[in-house]
Structures are given as structure tokens and as C-alpha cells.
PDB file of C-alpha atoms in Angstrom:
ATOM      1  CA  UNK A 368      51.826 -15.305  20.258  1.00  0.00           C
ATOM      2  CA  UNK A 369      48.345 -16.307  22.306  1.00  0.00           C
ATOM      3  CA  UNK A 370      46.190 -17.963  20.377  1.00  0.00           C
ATOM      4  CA  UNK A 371      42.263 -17.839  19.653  1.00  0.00           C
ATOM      5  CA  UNK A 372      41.886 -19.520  23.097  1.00  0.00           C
ATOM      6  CA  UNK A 373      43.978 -17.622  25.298  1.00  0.00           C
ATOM      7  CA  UNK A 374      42.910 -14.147  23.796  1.00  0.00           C
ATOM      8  CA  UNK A 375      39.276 -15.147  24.326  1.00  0.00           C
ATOM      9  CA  UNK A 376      40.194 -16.111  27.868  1.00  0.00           C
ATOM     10  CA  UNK A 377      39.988 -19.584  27.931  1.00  0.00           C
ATOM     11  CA  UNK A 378      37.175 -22.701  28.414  1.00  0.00           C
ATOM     12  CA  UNK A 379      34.250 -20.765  30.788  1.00  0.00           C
ATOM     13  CA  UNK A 380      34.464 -17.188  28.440  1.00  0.00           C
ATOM     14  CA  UNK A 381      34.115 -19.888  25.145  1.00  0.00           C
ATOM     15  CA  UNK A 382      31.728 -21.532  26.977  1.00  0.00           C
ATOM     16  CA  UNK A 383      29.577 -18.587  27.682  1.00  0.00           C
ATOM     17  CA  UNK A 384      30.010 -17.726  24.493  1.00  0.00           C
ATOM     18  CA  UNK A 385      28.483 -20.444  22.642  1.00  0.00           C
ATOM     19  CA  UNK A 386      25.684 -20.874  25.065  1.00  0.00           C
ATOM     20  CA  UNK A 387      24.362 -16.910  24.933  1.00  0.00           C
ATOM     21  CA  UNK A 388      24.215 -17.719  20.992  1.00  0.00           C
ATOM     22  CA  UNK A 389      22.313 -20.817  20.852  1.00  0.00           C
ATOM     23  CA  UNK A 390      20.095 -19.568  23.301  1.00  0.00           C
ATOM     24  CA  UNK A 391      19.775 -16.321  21.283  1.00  0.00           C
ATOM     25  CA  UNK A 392      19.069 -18.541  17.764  1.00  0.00           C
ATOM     26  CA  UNK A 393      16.597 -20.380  19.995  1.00  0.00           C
ATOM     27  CA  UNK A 394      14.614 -17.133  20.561  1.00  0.00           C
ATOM     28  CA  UNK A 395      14.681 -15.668  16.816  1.00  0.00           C
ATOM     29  CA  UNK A 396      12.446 -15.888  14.849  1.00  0.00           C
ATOM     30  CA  UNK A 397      13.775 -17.282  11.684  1.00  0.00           C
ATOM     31  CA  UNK A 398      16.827 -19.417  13.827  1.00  0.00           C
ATOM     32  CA  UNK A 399      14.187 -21.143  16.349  1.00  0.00           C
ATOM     33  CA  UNK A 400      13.108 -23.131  13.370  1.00  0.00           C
ATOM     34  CA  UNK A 401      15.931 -25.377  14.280  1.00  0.00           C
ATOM     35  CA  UNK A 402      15.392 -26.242  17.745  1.00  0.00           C
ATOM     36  CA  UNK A 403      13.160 -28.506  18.438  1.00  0.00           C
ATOM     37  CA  UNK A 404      11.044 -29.938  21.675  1.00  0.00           C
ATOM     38  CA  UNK A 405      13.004 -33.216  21.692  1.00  0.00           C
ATOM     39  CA  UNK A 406      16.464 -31.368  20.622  1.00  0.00           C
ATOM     40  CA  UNK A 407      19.492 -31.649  23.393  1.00  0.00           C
ATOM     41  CA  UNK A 408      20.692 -27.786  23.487  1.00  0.00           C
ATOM     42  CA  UNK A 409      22.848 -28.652  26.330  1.00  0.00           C
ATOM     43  CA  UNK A 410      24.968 -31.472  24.246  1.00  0.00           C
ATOM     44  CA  UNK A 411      24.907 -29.368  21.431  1.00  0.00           C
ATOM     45  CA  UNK A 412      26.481 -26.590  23.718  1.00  0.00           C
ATOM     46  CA  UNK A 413      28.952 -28.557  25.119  1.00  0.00           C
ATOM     47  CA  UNK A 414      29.891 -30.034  21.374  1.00  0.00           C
ATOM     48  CA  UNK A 415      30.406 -26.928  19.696  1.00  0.00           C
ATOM     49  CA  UNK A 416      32.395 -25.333  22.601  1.00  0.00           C
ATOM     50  CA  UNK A 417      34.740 -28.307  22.304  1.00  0.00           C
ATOM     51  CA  UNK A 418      35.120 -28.315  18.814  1.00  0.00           C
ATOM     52  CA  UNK A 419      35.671 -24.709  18.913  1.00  0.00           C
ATOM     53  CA  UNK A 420      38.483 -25.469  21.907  1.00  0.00           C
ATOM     54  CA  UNK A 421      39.996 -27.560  19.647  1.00  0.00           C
ATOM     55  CA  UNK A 422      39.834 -25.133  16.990  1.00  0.00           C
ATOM     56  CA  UNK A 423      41.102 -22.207  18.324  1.00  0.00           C
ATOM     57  CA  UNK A 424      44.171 -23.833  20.193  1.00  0.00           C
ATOM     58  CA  UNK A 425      42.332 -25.099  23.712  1.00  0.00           C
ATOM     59  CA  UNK A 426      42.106 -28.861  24.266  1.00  0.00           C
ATOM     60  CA  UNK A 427      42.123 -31.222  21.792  1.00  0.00           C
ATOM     61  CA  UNK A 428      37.837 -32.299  21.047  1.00  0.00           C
ATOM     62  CA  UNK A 429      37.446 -35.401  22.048  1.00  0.00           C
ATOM     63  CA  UNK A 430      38.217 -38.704  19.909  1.00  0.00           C
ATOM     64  CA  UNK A 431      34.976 -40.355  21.365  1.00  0.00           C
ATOM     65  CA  UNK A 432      32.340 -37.473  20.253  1.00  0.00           C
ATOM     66  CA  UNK A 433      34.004 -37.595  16.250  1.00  0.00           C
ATOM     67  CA  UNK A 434      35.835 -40.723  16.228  1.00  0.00           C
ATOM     68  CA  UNK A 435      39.498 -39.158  15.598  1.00  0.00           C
ATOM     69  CA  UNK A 436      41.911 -36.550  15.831  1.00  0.00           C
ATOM     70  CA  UNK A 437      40.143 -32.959  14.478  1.00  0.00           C
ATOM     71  CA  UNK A 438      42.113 -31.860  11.619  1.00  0.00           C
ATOM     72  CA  UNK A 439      40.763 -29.682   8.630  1.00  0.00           C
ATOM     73  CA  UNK A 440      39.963 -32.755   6.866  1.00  0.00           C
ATOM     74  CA  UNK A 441      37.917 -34.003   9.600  1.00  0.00           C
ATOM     75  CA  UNK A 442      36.708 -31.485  10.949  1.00  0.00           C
ATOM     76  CA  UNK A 443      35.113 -30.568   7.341  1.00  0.00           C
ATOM     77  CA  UNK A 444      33.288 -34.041   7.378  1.00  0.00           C
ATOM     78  CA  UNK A 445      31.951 -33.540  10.565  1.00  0.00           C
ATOM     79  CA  UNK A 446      30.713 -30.175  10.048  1.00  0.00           C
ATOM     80  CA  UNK A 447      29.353 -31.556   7.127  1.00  0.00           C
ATOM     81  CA  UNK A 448      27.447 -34.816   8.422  1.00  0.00           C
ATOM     82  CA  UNK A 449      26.228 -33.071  11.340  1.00  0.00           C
ATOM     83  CA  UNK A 450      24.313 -30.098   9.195  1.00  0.00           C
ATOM     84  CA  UNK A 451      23.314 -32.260   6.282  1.00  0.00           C
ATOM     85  CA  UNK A 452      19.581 -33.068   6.865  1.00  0.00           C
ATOM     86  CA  UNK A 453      19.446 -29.716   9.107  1.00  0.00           C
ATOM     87  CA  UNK A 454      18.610 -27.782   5.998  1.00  0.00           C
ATOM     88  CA  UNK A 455      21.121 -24.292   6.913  1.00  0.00           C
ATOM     89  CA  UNK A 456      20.987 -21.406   4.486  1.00  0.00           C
ATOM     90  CA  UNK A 457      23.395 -18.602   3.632  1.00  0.00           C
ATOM     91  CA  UNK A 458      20.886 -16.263   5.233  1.00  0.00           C
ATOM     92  CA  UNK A 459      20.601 -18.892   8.006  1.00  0.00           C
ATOM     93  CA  UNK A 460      24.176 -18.395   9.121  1.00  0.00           C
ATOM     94  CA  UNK A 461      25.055 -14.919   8.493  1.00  0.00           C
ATOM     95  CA  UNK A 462      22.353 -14.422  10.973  1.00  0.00           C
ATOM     96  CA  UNK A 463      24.356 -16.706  13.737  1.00  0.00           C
ATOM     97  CA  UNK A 464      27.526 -14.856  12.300  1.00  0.00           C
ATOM     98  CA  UNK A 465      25.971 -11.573  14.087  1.00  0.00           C
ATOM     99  CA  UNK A 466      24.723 -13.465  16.902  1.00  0.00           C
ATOM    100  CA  UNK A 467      28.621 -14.387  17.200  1.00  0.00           C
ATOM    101  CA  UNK A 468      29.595 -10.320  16.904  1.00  0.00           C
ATOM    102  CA  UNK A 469      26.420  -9.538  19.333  1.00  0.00           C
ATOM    103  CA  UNK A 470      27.447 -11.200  21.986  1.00  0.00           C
ATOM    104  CA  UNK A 471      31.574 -10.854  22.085  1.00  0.00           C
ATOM    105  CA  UNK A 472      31.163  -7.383  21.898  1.00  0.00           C
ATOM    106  CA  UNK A 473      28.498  -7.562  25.000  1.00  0.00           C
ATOM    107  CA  UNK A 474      31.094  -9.412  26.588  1.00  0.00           C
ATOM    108  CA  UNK A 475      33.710  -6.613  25.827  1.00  0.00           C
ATOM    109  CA  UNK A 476      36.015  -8.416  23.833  1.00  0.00           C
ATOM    110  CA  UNK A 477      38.290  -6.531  21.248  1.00  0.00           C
ATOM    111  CA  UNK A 478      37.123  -5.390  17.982  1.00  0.00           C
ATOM    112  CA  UNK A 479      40.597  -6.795  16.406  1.00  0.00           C
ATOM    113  CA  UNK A 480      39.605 -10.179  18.573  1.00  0.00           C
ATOM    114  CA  UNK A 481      36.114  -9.957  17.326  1.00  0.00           C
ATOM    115  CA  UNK A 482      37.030  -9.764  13.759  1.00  0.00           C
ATOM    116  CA  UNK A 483      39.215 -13.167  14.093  1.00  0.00           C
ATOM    117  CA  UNK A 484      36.402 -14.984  15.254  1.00  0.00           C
ATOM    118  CA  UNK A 485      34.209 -13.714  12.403  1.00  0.00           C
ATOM    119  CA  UNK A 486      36.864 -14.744   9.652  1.00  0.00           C
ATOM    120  CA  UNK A 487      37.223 -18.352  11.636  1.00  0.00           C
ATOM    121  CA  UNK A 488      33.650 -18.702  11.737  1.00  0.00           C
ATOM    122  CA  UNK A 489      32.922 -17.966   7.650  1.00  0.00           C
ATOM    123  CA  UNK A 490      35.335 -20.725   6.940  1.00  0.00           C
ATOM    124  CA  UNK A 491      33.151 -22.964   8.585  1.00  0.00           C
ATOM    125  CA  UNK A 492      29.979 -21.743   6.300  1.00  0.00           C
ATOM    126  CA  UNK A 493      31.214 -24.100   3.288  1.00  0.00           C
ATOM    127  CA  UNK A 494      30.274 -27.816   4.896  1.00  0.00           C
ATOM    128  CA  UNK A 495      28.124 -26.426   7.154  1.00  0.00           C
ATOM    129  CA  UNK A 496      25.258 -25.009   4.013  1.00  0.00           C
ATOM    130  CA  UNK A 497      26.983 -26.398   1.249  1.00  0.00           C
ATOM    131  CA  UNK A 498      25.165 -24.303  -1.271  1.00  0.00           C
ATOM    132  CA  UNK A 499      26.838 -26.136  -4.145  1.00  0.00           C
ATOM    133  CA  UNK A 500      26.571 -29.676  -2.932  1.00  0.00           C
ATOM    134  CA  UNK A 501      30.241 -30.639  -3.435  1.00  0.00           C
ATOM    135  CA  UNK A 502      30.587 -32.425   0.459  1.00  0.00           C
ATOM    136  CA  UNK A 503      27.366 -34.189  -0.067  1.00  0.00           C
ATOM    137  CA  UNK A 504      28.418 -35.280  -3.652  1.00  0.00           C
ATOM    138  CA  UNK A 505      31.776 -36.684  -2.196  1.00  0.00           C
ATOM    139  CA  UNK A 506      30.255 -38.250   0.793  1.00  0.00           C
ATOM    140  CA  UNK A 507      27.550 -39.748  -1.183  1.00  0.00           C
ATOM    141  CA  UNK A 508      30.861 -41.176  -2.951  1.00  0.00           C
ATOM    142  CA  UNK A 509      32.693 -42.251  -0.808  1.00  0.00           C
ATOM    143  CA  UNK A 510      29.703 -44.351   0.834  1.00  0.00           C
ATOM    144  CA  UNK A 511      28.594 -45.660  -2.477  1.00  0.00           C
ATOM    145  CA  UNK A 512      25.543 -43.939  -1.691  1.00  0.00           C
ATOM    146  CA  UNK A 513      22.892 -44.862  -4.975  1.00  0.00           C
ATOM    147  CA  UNK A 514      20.803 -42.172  -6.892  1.00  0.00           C
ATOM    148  CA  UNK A 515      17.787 -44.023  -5.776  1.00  0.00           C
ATOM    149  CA  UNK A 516      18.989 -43.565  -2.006  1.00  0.00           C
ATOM    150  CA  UNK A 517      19.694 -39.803  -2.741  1.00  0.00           C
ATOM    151  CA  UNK A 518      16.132 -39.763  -4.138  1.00  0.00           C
ATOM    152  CA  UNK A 519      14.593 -41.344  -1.166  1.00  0.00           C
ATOM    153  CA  UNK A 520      16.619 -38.912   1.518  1.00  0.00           C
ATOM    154  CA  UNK A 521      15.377 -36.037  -0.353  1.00  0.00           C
ATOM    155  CA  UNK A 522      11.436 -37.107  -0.274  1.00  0.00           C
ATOM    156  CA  UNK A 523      11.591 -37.454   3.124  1.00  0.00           C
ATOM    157  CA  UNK A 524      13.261 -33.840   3.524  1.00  0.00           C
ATOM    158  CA  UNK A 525      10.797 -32.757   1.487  1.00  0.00           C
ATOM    159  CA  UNK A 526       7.837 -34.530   3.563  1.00  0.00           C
ATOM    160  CA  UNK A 527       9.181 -32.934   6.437  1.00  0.00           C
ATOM    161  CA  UNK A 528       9.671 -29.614   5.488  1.00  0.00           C
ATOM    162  CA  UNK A 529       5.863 -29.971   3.969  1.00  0.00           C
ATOM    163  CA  UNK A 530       4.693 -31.014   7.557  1.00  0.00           C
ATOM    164  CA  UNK A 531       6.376 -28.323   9.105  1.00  0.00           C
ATOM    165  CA  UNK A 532       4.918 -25.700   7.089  1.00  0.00           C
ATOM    166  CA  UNK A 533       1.482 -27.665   7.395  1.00  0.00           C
ATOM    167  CA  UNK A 534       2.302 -27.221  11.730  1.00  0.00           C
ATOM    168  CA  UNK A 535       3.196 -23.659  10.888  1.00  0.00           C
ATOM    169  CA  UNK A 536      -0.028 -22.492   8.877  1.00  0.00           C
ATOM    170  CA  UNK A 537      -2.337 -24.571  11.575  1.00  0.00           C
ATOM    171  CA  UNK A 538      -0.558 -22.472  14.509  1.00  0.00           C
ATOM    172  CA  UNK A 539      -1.106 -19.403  12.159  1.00  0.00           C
ATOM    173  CA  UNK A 540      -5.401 -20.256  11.727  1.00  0.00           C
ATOM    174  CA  UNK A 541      -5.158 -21.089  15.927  1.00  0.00           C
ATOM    175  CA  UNK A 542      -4.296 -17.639  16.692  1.00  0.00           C
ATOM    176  CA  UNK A 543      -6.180 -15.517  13.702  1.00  0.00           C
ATOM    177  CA  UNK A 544      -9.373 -17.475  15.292  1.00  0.00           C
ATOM    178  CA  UNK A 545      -8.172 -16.732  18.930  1.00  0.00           C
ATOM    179  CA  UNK A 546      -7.408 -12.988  17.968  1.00  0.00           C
ATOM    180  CA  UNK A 547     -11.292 -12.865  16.059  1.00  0.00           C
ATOM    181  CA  UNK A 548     -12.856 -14.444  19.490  1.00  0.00           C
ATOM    182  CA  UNK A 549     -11.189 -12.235  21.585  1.00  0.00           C
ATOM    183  CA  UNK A 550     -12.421  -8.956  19.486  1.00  0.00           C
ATOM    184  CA  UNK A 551     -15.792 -10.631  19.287  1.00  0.00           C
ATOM    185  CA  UNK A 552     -16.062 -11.281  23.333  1.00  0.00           C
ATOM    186  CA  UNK A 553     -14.680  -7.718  23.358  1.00  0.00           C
ATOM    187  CA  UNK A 554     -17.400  -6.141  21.282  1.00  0.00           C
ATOM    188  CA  UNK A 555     -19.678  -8.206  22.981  1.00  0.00           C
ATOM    189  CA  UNK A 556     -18.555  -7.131  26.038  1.00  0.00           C
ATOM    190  CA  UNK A 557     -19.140  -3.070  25.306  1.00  0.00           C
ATOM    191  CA  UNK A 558     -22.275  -4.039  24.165  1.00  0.00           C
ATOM    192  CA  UNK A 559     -23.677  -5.341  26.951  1.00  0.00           C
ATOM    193  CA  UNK A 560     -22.345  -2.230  29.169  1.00  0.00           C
ATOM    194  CA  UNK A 561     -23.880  -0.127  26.885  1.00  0.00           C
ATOM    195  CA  UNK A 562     -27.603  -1.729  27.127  1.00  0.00           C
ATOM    196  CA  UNK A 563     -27.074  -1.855  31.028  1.00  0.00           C
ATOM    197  CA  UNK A 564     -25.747   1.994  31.385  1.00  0.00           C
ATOM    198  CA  UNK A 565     -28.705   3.108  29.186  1.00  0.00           C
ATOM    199  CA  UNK A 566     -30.948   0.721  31.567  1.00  0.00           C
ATOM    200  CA  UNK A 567     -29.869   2.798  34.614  1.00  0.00           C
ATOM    201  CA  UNK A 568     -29.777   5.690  32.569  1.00  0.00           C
ATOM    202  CA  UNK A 569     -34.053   5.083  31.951  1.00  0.00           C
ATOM    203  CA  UNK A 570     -34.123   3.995  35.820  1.00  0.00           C
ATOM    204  CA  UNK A 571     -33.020   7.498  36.660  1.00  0.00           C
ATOM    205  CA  UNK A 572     -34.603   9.789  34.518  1.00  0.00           C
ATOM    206  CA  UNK A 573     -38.061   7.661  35.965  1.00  0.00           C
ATOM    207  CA  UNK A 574     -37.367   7.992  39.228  1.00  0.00           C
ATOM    208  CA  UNK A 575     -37.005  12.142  39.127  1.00  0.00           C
ATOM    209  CA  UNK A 576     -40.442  12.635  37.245  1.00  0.00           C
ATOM    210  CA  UNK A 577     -42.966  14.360  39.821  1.00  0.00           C
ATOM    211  CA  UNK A 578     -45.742  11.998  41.663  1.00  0.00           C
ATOM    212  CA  UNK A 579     -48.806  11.612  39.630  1.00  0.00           C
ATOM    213  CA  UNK A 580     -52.043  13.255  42.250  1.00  0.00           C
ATOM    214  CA  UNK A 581     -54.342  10.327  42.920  1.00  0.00           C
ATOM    215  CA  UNK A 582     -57.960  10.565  42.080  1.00  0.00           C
ATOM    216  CA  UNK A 583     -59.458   9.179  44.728  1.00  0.00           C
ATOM    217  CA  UNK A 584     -58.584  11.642  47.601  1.00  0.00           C
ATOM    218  CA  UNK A 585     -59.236  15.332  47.428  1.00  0.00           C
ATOM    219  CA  UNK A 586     -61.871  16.842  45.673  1.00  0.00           C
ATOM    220  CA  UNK A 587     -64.969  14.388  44.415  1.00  0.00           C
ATOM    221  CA  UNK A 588     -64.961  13.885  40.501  1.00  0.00           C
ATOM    222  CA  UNK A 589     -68.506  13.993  39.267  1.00  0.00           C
ATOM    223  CA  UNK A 590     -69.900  14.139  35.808  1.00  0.00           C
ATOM    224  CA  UNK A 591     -71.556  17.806  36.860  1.00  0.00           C
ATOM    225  CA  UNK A 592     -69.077  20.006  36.270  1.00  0.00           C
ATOM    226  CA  UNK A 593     -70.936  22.449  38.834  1.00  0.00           C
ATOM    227  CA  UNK A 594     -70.754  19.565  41.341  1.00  0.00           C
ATOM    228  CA  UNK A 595     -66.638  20.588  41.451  1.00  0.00           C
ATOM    229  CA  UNK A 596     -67.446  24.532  41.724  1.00  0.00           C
ATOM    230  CA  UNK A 597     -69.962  24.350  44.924  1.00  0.00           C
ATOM    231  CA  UNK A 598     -69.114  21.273  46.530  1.00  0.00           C
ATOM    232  CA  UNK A 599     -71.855  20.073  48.230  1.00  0.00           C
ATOM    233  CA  UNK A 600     -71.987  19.888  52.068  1.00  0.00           C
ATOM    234  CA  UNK A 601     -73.423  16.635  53.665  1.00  0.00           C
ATOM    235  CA  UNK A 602     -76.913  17.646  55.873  1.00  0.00           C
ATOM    236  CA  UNK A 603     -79.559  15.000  56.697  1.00  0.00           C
ATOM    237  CA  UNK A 604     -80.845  13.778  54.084  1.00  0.00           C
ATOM    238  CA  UNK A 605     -79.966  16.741  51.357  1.00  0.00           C
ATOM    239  CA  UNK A 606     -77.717  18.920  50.719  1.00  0.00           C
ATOM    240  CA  UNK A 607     -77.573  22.589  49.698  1.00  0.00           C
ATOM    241  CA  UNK A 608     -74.825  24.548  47.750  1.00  0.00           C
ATOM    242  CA  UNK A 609     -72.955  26.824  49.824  1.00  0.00           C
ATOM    243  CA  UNK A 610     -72.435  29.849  48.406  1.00  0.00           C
TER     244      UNK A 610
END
């Protein structure tokens, strides 16, 4: 019967595989957490597709990238030490589970097939979150690893996660002051348009009003109000009303 492998089609299907999801967690919003600037996607790719080779009854993974033969023992140590300052949740995975399911069934594979690959994958949840502690417990163990050194490890998780969330609430005050300046130079903006349509508006309305008659042509003002009812008619010297 064809295994994992073979069903799936082989090393560039797995390949694609595991490379559409990673680039998919880098994108989401809760996921992208764990990929940072300096962070080698492409060596992580290449990692997990040949662990998951080896896995699923491709190639063996390589003795020089874990150090010897992948069996469930080892491959649970390595899963372990790999995710152990990484900080993965429950929630954390199941949302890479359906990343998983996404993407096989964009790439048409079986639901039967699909299902497999699920139940594979949740049996690599245990080292990988270790809710309950029990892999770090036994590698702290088996390393002769002191309380005081646990203590120290877990400060300096702690003063990491603190900075992050210090980066995150900075980035958050950037863009509520961007997103205020933006509404300000918008408002500012109308306003302006406003004073200069009601400037053109005034510039307008003046320029339709009828001329204003000038005094000083036409008929002589005079304080005699007479003087403007029989104009007088220029002779030598005097002049007489014409009637």
C-alpha cells in the first residue's frame, strides 16, 4: 500500500505544500507573530519538508540537520528543542492545522488523503506546545538543567515577550496619530475649499451688480434745487432760464 509520500505525490507536491503554509502563517495575523525580519523562511521550508519526507515514507531527513536517524524518539526531541523558546499555543497550531486542510484541498488532494495528514499532523502538537511541560521537564533532566537556569530562561522569555508587546503598542500609537493627521489635513483641506468657493462665490455676485452713474458727467449738481429743473444755458456773461 502507497504511503503518505507517494499518495501526496512525492518531494515537489510536499514541497509546495509546506511552502504555501508558511507563507500563509507569515501573512496572518495572529501566525506572523512568529516570523521575524532576521528569520530564514527558506531553511525552515526546506527543514520541515524533509522531516515531513522522512515522516511520511520519502527519504530519510538528513543525519547532519538533527544529528541521527529520525525515529519517534527523536523526532519528539527535535520537535521539541526546536519550538521551545518559540512560545506555540494550542490556538497557535490548530490555526496551521487549517492552513494544512486550506491548502491540500486547493491543491485537490483527497478528502480521505486530507484527513491522514490532519491526524499525522495533531500527533506532532504534543512537543511542539507542550501545554503540560512534560518534554521540557525531561530535557531539563536529562541536561541537569538547575532551577536557577530554568528561572533565568524564563525572565528572558518574559523580557522578550514584554518588548514585543512594548513594539506592538508603539506601532499601534504610530498609526492612531497617522490616522488623526490624515483626518485633520483632510478637514483642513475642505476647509480651505470652502473659504475659496465662497470667495468666488462673493467675486461673482460683485461683478453682476449694475454700474454705479458717475456724478461728474451729465447733469450739474448744485445746491439750488431749481438750478436741476431749468438748467441754465451759458450766454456772455449771464445766463437766463429757458423756459
Amino acid at each position: 500500500m502507497a504511503n503518505l509520500y507517494e499518495r501526496l505525490g512525492g518531494q515537489e507536491p510536499l514541497y509546495k505544500l509546506v511552502e504555501t503554509v508558511y507563507d500563509l502563517m507569515k501573512r496572518d495575523a495572529k501566525l506572523g507573530k512568529f516570523f521575524k525580519a532576521e528569520f530564514d523562511v527558506t531553511k525552515l521550508t526546506l527543514r520541515t519538508a524533509q522531516f515531513l519526507e522522512d515522516r511520511w515514507g520519502g527519504p530519510a531527513f538528513p543525519g547532519a540537520i538533527c544529528g541521527s536517524p529520525l525515529d519517534d524518539t527523536n523526532a519528539v526531541s527535535l520537535l521539541f528543542q526546536a519550538h521551545a523558546r518559540v512560545g506555540v499555543t494550542n490556538a497557535d497550531y490548530t490555526l496551521m492545522i487549517q492552513l494544512y486542510e486550506k491548502t491540500l484541498k486547493k491543491m485537490g488532494v483527497g478528502n480521505a488523503l486530507i484527513q491522514q495528514i490532519i491526524d499525522d499532523l495533531e500527533c506532532l502538537r504534543d512537543p511542539i506546545v507542550d501545554e503540560k511541560r512534560k518534554h521540557r521537564d525531561k530535557w531539563m533532566k536529562s541536561f541537569q538543567i538547575s532551577a536557577a537556569d530554568e528561572a533565568a530562561w524564563q525572565k528572558e522569555a518574559e523580557a522578550m515577550r514584554k518588548k514585543e508587546q512594548e513594539r506592538k503598542e508603539r506601532l499601534e500609537n504610530f498609526r492612531r496619530e497617522k490616522k488623526k493627521r490624515e483626518q485633520q489635513e483632510k478637514q483642513a483641506q475642505k476647509e480651505l475649499q470652502k473659504r475659496q468657493e465662497a470667495k468666488q462665490g462673493m467675486q461673482e455676485t460683485t461683478q453682476k451688480l449694475p454700474a454705479v452713474p458717475d456724478d461728474t458727467e451729465g447733469t450739474l449738481q448744485t445746491a439750488d434745487p431749481l438750478a436741476n429743473i431749468f438748467p441754465v444755458v451759458a450766454t456772455a456773461g449771464r445766463g437766463q432760464p429757458v423756459i
